[in-house]
């Protein structure tokens, strides 16, 4: 298992598959630059598309989680409708708190942002537009089960979007925090381009 130290935490770099996606722990897919920024990249090498994910080594619980995303999601995704940027707490498919950016295979969709609490079925916020980089992406998980989500422009300190879940479903403890870049259905990007995100700090 490849591990990296980033922003004061130890992370496992996922190498394997889930669904139809292949994830790689290669430094072509996950690396830290000289400014201590984290890069995750979907690569196409010999017609094999490899995605990227890191998972916190430590289990996470109630509290505040903030990921600073340098990249502008709409610039990263571009004309592709399969790429997904995920910033999330994960125990299993029924205990998950997500901030995600994707067109979700709808080419005309420019409301890339959405928050999700994986209840049964999942509870999803209204999708929201985003066309800016250098954002904080915050999840505040309360012990009563409520969850506050927020995306903020770090340059102006203006809140781009916020949503609170207070539906009563209790997401279970014991999961990890994860950051990933993957493809819906595991298929190649619809624009044929590799995708990369850059993050400046975590948790």
Tab-separated table of C-alpha atoms in Angstrom:
chain	number	residue	atom	x	y	z
A	1	UNK	CA	0.000	0.000	0.000
A	2	UNK	CA	1.409	3.354	-1.076
A	3	UNK	CA	0.924	6.104	1.512
A	4	UNK	CA	1.496	9.854	1.388
A	5	UNK	CA	1.799	12.536	4.050
A	6	UNK	CA	-0.206	15.582	3.082
A	7	UNK	CA	-1.508	18.535	5.047
A	8	UNK	CA	-0.676	16.944	8.375
A	9	UNK	CA	-2.405	13.618	7.708
A	10	UNK	CA	-1.372	10.186	6.481
A	11	UNK	CA	-3.303	8.905	3.459
A	12	UNK	CA	-3.544	5.576	1.635
A	13	UNK	CA	-3.368	5.861	-2.155
A	14	UNK	CA	-5.990	3.511	-3.541
A	15	UNK	CA	-4.797	0.942	-6.069
A	16	UNK	CA	-7.457	-1.388	-7.406
A	17	UNK	CA	-10.984	-1.167	-8.730
A	18	UNK	CA	-14.556	-0.521	-7.739
A	19	UNK	CA	-17.467	-0.611	-10.100
A	20	UNK	CA	-15.972	-0.335	-13.568
A	21	UNK	CA	-13.228	2.098	-12.525
A	22	UNK	CA	-9.551	1.246	-12.282
A	23	UNK	CA	-7.564	3.256	-9.726
A	24	UNK	CA	-3.799	3.613	-9.740
A	25	UNK	CA	-1.295	4.520	-7.021
A	26	UNK	CA	1.220	5.612	-9.655
A	27	UNK	CA	2.829	9.027	-9.321
A	28	UNK	CA	1.257	9.712	-12.730
A	29	UNK	CA	-2.085	9.696	-10.912
A	30	UNK	CA	-1.345	10.963	-7.383
A	31	UNK	CA	1.506	13.240	-6.364
A	32	UNK	CA	2.468	16.220	-4.174
A	33	UNK	CA	4.257	19.127	-5.823
A	34	UNK	CA	6.959	21.418	-4.436
A	35	UNK	CA	4.291	23.770	-3.048
A	36	UNK	CA	2.771	20.873	-1.066
A	37	UNK	CA	-0.289	20.874	-3.304
A	38	UNK	CA	-1.939	17.530	-3.972
A	39	UNK	CA	-2.609	16.456	-7.561
A	40	UNK	CA	-5.080	13.738	-8.578
A	41	UNK	CA	-5.237	12.812	-12.253
A	42	UNK	CA	-7.216	10.546	-14.548
A	43	UNK	CA	-4.744	9.215	-17.099
A	44	UNK	CA	-5.028	7.347	-20.371
A	45	UNK	CA	-2.003	5.133	-20.896
A	46	UNK	CA	-2.176	2.566	-23.705
A	47	UNK	CA	-5.956	3.041	-23.819
A	48	UNK	CA	-6.326	2.114	-20.152
A	49	UNK	CA	-8.061	4.858	-18.171
A	50	UNK	CA	-6.842	5.053	-14.590
A	51	UNK	CA	-8.512	7.124	-11.867
A	52	UNK	CA	-7.149	8.480	-8.580
A	53	UNK	CA	-8.183	8.353	-4.927
A	54	UNK	CA	-6.685	8.904	-1.488
A	55	UNK	CA	-8.250	7.751	1.798
A	56	UNK	CA	-7.396	8.912	5.302
A	57	UNK	CA	-5.602	6.253	7.323
A	58	UNK	CA	-7.386	7.393	10.489
A	59	UNK	CA	-11.087	6.835	11.016
A	60	UNK	CA	-13.147	10.003	11.118
A	61	UNK	CA	-16.095	11.062	13.281
A	62	UNK	CA	-18.237	14.071	14.029
A	63	UNK	CA	-16.671	17.428	13.343
A	64	UNK	CA	-15.667	19.812	10.582
A	65	UNK	CA	-13.915	18.743	7.392
A	66	UNK	CA	-12.602	21.324	4.934
A	67	UNK	CA	-10.906	20.632	1.626
A	68	UNK	CA	-9.464	23.557	-0.347
A	69	UNK	CA	-9.793	22.961	-4.076
A	70	UNK	CA	-7.512	25.103	-6.230
A	71	UNK	CA	-8.992	23.831	-9.488
A	72	UNK	CA	-12.174	25.183	-11.033
A	73	UNK	CA	-14.514	22.171	-11.447
A	74	UNK	CA	-16.084	23.457	-14.658
A	75	UNK	CA	-12.621	23.944	-16.202
A	76	UNK	CA	-11.494	20.466	-15.141
A	77	UNK	CA	-14.645	18.741	-16.397
A	78	UNK	CA	-14.882	20.831	-19.559
A	79	UNK	CA	-16.922	19.093	-22.249
A	80	UNK	CA	-16.754	15.713	-20.558
A	81	UNK	CA	-19.899	14.357	-18.925
A	82	UNK	CA	-18.418	11.389	-17.027
A	83	UNK	CA	-15.760	12.911	-14.751
A	84	UNK	CA	-16.626	13.106	-11.032
A	85	UNK	CA	-14.715	15.088	-8.404
A	86	UNK	CA	-15.509	13.616	-4.980
A	87	UNK	CA	-14.757	15.071	-1.527
A	88	UNK	CA	-16.432	12.845	1.034
A	89	UNK	CA	-16.739	10.846	4.240
A	90	UNK	CA	-17.196	7.126	3.537
A	91	UNK	CA	-17.920	4.051	5.640
A	92	UNK	CA	-19.987	2.101	3.108
A	93	UNK	CA	-22.560	2.802	0.403
A	94	UNK	CA	-25.197	3.522	3.062
A	95	UNK	CA	-23.045	5.742	5.261
A	96	UNK	CA	-21.529	8.486	3.149
A	97	UNK	CA	-21.480	12.302	3.100
A	98	UNK	CA	-20.534	13.811	-0.256
A	99	UNK	CA	-19.559	16.998	-1.975
A	100	UNK	CA	-19.351	16.114	-5.660
A	101	UNK	CA	-18.906	17.907	-8.975
A	102	UNK	CA	-20.038	16.281	-12.214
A	103	UNK	CA	-22.302	16.607	-15.226
A	104	UNK	CA	-23.550	13.064	-14.416
A	105	UNK	CA	-23.724	12.178	-18.120
A	106	UNK	CA	-25.970	15.130	-19.000
A	107	UNK	CA	-23.968	17.178	-21.467
A	108	UNK	CA	-26.040	20.344	-20.994
A	109	UNK	CA	-25.739	20.237	-17.198
A	110	UNK	CA	-23.718	23.168	-15.869
A	111	UNK	CA	-24.977	22.811	-12.271
A	112	UNK	CA	-22.018	20.647	-11.359
A	113	UNK	CA	-22.148	20.903	-7.562
A	114	UNK	CA	-24.239	18.692	-5.290
A	115	UNK	CA	-24.262	17.463	-1.694
A	116	UNK	CA	-25.499	13.993	-0.740
A	117	UNK	CA	-26.366	12.137	2.460
A	118	UNK	CA	-26.533	8.435	1.651
A	119	UNK	CA	-29.861	7.643	3.300
A	120	UNK	CA	-32.177	5.023	1.751
A	121	UNK	CA	-32.660	6.331	-0.929
A	122	UNK	CA	-29.946	9.030	-0.968
A	123	UNK	CA	-30.946	12.562	0.006
A	124	UNK	CA	-29.499	15.030	-2.483
A	125	UNK	CA	-29.340	18.809	-2.344
A	126	UNK	CA	-30.440	20.904	-5.307
A	127	UNK	CA	-27.568	21.014	-7.787
A	128	UNK	CA	-25.745	24.337	-8.011
A	129	UNK	CA	-23.485	26.070	-10.549
A	130	UNK	CA	-19.838	26.724	-9.895
A	131	UNK	CA	-17.338	28.431	-12.174
A	132	UNK	CA	-14.510	29.394	-9.883
A	133	UNK	CA	-11.350	27.901	-8.437
A	134	UNK	CA	-9.758	28.372	-5.006
A	135	UNK	CA	-12.732	27.222	-2.949
A	136	UNK	CA	-13.172	25.724	0.487
A	137	UNK	CA	-15.457	22.698	0.546
A	138	UNK	CA	-16.803	22.137	4.044
A	139	UNK	CA	-18.778	19.377	5.729
A	140	UNK	CA	-19.832	19.904	9.348
A	141	UNK	CA	-21.157	16.646	10.787
A	142	UNK	CA	-23.110	17.039	14.041
A	143	UNK	CA	-23.646	14.289	16.612
A	144	UNK	CA	-27.443	14.584	16.190
A	145	UNK	CA	-27.086	13.484	12.560
A	146	UNK	CA	-27.477	16.927	11.013
A	147	UNK	CA	-24.937	17.890	8.370
A	148	UNK	CA	-24.029	21.374	7.115
A	149	UNK	CA	-22.457	21.635	3.672
A	150	UNK	CA	-20.804	24.766	2.302
A	151	UNK	CA	-18.698	25.850	-0.664
A	152	UNK	CA	-16.982	29.210	-0.297
A	153	UNK	CA	-14.864	31.408	-2.561
A	154	UNK	CA	-11.582	31.831	-0.682
A	155	UNK	CA	-10.598	34.895	-2.694
A	156	UNK	CA	-13.645	36.943	-1.678
A	157	UNK	CA	-14.822	34.901	1.337
A	158	UNK	CA	-18.272	34.788	-0.273
A	159	UNK	CA	-20.382	31.661	0.156
A	160	UNK	CA	-21.141	30.101	-3.221
A	161	UNK	CA	-23.648	27.590	-1.913
A	162	UNK	CA	-24.754	26.068	1.397
A	163	UNK	CA	-27.244	23.373	2.415
A	164	UNK	CA	-28.214	21.696	5.691
A	165	UNK	CA	-29.454	18.145	6.063
A	166	UNK	CA	-31.673	17.662	9.139
A	167	UNK	CA	-33.779	14.712	8.057
A	168	UNK	CA	-33.013	12.482	11.029
A	169	UNK	CA	-30.929	9.787	9.317
A	170	UNK	CA	-27.855	8.967	11.397
A	171	UNK	CA	-24.764	8.338	9.302
A	172	UNK	CA	-22.636	5.756	11.125
A	173	UNK	CA	-19.216	6.459	12.596
A	174	UNK	CA	-16.018	4.627	11.763
A	175	UNK	CA	-15.448	5.636	8.139
A	176	UNK	CA	-12.654	7.486	6.387
A	177	UNK	CA	-12.358	10.801	4.590
A	178	UNK	CA	-11.590	10.394	0.892
A	179	UNK	CA	-10.822	12.507	-2.168
A	180	UNK	CA	-11.185	11.032	-5.626
A	181	UNK	CA	-11.415	11.687	-9.334
A	182	UNK	CA	-13.270	9.013	-11.291
A	183	UNK	CA	-15.464	8.232	-14.296
A	184	UNK	CA	-19.162	7.347	-14.332
A	185	UNK	CA	-19.392	3.781	-15.616
A	186	UNK	CA	-15.614	3.569	-15.881
A	187	UNK	CA	-15.835	4.617	-19.535
A	188	UNK	CA	-13.334	6.983	-21.176
A	189	UNK	CA	-13.982	10.702	-20.920
A	190	UNK	CA	-16.418	11.827	-23.579
A	191	UNK	CA	-14.007	14.534	-24.765
A	192	UNK	CA	-11.087	12.107	-24.845
A	193	UNK	CA	-9.006	14.223	-22.461
A	194	UNK	CA	-7.201	13.343	-19.248
A	195	UNK	CA	-8.438	15.199	-16.149
A	196	UNK	CA	-6.551	16.656	-13.164
A	197	UNK	CA	-7.454	18.427	-9.930
A	198	UNK	CA	-5.169	20.318	-7.554
A	199	UNK	CA	-5.873	20.751	-3.835
A	200	UNK	CA	-4.052	22.975	-1.373
A	201	UNK	CA	-5.011	21.667	2.054
A	202	UNK	CA	-7.229	19.211	3.883
A	203	UNK	CA	-9.292	18.641	6.990
